[in-house]
Tab-separated table of C-alpha atoms in Angstrom:
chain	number	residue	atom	x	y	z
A	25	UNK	CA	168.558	35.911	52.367
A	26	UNK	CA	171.817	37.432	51.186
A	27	UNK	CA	171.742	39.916	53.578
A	28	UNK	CA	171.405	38.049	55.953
A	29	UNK	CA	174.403	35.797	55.293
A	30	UNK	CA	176.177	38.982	54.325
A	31	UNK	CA	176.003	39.832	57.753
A	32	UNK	CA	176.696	36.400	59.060
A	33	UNK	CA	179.615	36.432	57.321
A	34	UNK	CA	180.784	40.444	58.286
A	35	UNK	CA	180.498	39.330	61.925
A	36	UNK	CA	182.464	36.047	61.344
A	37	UNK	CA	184.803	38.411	59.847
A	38	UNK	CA	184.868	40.401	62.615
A	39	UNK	CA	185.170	37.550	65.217
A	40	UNK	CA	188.599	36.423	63.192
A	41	UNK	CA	190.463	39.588	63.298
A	42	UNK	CA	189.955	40.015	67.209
A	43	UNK	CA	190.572	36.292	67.574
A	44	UNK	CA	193.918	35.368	69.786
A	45	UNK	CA	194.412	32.765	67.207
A	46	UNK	CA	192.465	29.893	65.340
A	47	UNK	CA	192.297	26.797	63.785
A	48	UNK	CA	190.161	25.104	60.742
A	49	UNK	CA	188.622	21.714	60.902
A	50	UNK	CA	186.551	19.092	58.576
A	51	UNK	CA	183.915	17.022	59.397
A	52	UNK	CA	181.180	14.913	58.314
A	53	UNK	CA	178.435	12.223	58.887
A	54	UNK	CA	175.086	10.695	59.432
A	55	UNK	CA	172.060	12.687	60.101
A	56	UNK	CA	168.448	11.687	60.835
A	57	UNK	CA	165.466	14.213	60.941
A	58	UNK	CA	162.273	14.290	62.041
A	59	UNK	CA	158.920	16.603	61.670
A	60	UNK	CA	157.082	17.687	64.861
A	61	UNK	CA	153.506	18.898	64.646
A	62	UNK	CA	150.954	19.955	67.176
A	63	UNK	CA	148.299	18.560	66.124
A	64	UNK	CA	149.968	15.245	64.837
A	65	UNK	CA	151.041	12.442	67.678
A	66	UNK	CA	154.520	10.851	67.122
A	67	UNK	CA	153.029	7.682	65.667
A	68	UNK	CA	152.226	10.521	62.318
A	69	UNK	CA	155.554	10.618	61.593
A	70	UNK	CA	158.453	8.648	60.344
A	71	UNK	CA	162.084	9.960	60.496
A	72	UNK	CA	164.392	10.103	57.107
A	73	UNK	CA	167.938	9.316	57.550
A	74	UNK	CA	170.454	11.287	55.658
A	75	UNK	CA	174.410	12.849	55.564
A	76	UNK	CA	176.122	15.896	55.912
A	77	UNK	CA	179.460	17.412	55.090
A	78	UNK	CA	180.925	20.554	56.901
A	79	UNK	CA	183.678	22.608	57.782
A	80	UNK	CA	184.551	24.870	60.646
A	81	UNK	CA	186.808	27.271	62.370
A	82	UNK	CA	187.451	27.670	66.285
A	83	UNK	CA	188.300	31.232	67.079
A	84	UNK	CA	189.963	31.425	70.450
A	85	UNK	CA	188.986	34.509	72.711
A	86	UNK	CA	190.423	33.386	76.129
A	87	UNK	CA	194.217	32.438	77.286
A	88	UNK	CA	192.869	29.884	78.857
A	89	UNK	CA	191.641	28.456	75.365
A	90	UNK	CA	188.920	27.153	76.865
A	91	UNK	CA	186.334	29.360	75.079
A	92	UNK	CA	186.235	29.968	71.696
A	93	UNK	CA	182.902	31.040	68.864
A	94	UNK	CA	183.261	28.183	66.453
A	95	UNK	CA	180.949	29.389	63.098
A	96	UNK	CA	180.430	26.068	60.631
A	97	UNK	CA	178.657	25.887	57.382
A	98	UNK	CA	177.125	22.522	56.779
A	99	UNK	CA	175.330	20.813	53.690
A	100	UNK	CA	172.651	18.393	55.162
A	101	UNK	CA	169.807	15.778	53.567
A	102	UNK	CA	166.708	16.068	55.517
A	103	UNK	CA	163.293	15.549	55.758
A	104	UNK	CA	160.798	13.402	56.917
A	105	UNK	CA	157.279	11.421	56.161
A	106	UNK	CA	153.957	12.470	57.576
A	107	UNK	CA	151.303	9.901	57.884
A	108	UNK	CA	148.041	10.624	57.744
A	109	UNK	CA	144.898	7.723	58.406
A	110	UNK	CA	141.810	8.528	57.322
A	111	UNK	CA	139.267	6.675	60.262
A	112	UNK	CA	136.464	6.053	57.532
A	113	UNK	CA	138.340	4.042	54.791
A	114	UNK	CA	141.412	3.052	57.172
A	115	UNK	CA	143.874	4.386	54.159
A	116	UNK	CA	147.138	5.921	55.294
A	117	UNK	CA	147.927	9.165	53.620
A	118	UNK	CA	151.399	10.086	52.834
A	119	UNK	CA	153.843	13.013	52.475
A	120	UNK	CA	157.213	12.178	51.929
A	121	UNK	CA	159.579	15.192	52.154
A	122	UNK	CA	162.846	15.793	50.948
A	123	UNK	CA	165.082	18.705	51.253
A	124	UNK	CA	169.023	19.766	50.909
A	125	UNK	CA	169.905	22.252	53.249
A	126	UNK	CA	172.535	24.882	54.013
A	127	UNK	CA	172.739	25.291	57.714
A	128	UNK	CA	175.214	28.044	59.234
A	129	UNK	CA	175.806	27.874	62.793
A	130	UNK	CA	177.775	30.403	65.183
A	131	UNK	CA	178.681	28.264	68.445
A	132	UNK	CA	180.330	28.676	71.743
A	133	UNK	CA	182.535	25.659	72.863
A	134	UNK	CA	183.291	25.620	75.998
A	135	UNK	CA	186.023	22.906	77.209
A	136	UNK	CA	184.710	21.708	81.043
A	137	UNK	CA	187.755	18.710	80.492
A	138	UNK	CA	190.839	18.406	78.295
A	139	UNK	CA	189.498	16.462	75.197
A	140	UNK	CA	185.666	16.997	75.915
A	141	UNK	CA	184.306	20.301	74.640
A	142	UNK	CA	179.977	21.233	74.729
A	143	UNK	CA	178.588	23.433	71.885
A	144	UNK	CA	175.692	25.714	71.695
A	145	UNK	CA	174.280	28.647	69.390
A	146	UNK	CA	171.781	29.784	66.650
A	147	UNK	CA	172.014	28.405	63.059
A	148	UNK	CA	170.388	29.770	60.316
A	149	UNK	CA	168.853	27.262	57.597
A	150	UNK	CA	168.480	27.819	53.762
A	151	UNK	CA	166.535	24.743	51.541
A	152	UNK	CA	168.034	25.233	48.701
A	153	UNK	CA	166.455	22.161	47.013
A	154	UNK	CA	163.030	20.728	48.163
A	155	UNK	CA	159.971	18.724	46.992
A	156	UNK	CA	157.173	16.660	48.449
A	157	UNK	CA	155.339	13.801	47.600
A	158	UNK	CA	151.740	13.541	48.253
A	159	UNK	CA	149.696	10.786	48.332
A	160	UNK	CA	148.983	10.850	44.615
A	161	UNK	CA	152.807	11.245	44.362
A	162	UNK	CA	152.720	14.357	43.254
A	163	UNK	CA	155.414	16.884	43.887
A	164	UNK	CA	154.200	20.306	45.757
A	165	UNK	CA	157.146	22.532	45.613
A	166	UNK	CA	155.661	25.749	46.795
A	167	UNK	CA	154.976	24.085	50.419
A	168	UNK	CA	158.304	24.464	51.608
A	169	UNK	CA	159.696	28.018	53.382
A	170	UNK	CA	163.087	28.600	52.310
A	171	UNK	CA	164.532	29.902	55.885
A	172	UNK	CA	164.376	29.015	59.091
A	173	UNK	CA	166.198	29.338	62.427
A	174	UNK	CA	167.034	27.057	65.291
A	175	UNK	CA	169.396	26.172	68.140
A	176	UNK	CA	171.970	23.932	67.736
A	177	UNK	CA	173.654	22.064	70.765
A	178	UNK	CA	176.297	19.191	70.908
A	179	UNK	CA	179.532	17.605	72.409
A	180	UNK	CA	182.500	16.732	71.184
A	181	UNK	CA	185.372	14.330	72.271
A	182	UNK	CA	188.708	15.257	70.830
A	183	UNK	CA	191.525	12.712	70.096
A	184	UNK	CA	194.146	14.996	71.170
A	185	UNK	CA	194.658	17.591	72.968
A	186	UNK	CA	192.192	20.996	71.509
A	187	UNK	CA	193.591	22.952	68.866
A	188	UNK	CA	196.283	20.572	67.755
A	189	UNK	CA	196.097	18.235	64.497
A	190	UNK	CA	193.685	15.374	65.346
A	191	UNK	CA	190.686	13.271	64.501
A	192	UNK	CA	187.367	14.372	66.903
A	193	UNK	CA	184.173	12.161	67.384
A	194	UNK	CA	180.212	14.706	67.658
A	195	UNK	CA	177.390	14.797	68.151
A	196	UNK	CA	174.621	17.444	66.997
A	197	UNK	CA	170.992	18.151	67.877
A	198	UNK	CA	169.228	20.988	65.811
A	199	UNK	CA	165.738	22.117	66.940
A	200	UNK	CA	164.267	24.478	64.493
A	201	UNK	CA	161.698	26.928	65.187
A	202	UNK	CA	160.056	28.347	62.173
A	203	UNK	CA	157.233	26.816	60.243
A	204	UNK	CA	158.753	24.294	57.709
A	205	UNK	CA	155.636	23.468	55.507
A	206	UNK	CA	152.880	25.229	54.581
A	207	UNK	CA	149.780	23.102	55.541
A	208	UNK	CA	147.388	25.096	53.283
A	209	UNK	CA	148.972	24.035	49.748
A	210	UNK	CA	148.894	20.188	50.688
A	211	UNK	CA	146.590	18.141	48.712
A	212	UNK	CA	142.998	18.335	50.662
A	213	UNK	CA	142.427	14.799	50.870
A	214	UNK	CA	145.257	15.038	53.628
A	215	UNK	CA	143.554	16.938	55.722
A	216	UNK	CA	146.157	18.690	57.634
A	217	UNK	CA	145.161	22.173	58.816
A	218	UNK	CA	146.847	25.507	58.169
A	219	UNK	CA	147.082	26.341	61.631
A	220	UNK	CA	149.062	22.397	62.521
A	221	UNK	CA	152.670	23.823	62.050
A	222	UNK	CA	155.465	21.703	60.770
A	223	UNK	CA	158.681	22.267	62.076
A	224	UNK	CA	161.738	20.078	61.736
A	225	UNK	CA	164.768	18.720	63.784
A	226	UNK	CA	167.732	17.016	62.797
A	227	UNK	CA	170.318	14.365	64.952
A	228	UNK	CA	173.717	13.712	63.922
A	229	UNK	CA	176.376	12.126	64.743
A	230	UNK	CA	179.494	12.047	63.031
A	231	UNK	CA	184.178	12.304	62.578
A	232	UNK	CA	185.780	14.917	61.782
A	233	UNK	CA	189.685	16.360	61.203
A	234	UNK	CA	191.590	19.331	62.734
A	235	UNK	CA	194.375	20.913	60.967
């Protein structure tokens, strides 16, 4: 994990000393998650609705200025529930889980009109805090995998013109591809298979503040 974000971070680096200029921005929000499953219809899960916090910085590479690699780091609450009914005692089964997240993402914006901008790139995930609660309400720590990776795309409208001191309205969808639970250290009686992987993704919309 740290060398991975030590290379995150050398690249960022990188990305900032060949930048034709840049600017720094705050931003923040509410975010609502979701588990997806394939062996699990939508009607097995319920979405958990959360916040995050972030910053960014937009690193210009064009003269036009209508390009630029925009890395963020964002704390996030997710998670999710996964319902479970058992057909022969009609009892619904429960897993409530919780996580805090760091999530880093490296984004091109590109600017199609003045104060409207799309984003798109890979993130990288880190649960730094977890649990879940099984039916017995019992926290299972050791299900959760630490990393995971993802795509992150979005639009923004901007209040004034880009790169100048302003408020900006977003919105954020995160798909994440990497198994989020692991199945096989769930409590039995829940009777979710090992090979039924759990992955997450996360909606947000939110304001934010460029200096």
């Amino acid at each position: 994990m740290k060398k991975i974000i030590s290379l995150i971070f050398l690249f960022i680096s990188i990305l900032t000393l060949q930048a034709q200029s840049k600017s720094f921005a705050i931003k923040g929000g509410l975010a609502q998650s979701w588990l997806r499953g394939k062996e699990l219809n939508a009607d097995s899960f319920e979405r958990r609705n959360g916040f995050y916090i972030g910053a960014f910085m937009d690193l210009i590479i064009t003269e036009q200025r209508n390009v630029t690699i925009q890395p963020e780091v964002i704390f996030s609450t997710e998670g999710g529930t996964i319902v479970k009914k058992n057909s022969e005692n009609d009892h619904s089964y429960e897993i409530d889980i919780h996580s805090n997240v760091l999530r880093i993402p490296v984004l091109v914006k590109i600017m199609p009109l003045p104060k409207f901008s799309i984003e798109g790139g890979p993130q990288i995930t880190y649960r730094f805090s977890a649990k879940s609660l099984d039916f017995s309400n019992v926290s299972v720590k050791s299900t959760h995998n630490t990393m995971d990776f993802g795509i992150d795309l979005g639009a923004t409208y901007h209040f004034s013109m880009p790169f100048k001191p302003a408020f900006f309205i977003q919105v954020r969808w995160t798909n994440n591809f990497l198994k989020m639970l692991d199945t096989s250290k769930i409590d039995s009686r829940i009777d979710l298979s090992e090979s039924n992987i759990l992955r997450s993704s996360i909606g947000q919309i939110g304001v934010g503040y460029r200096f």
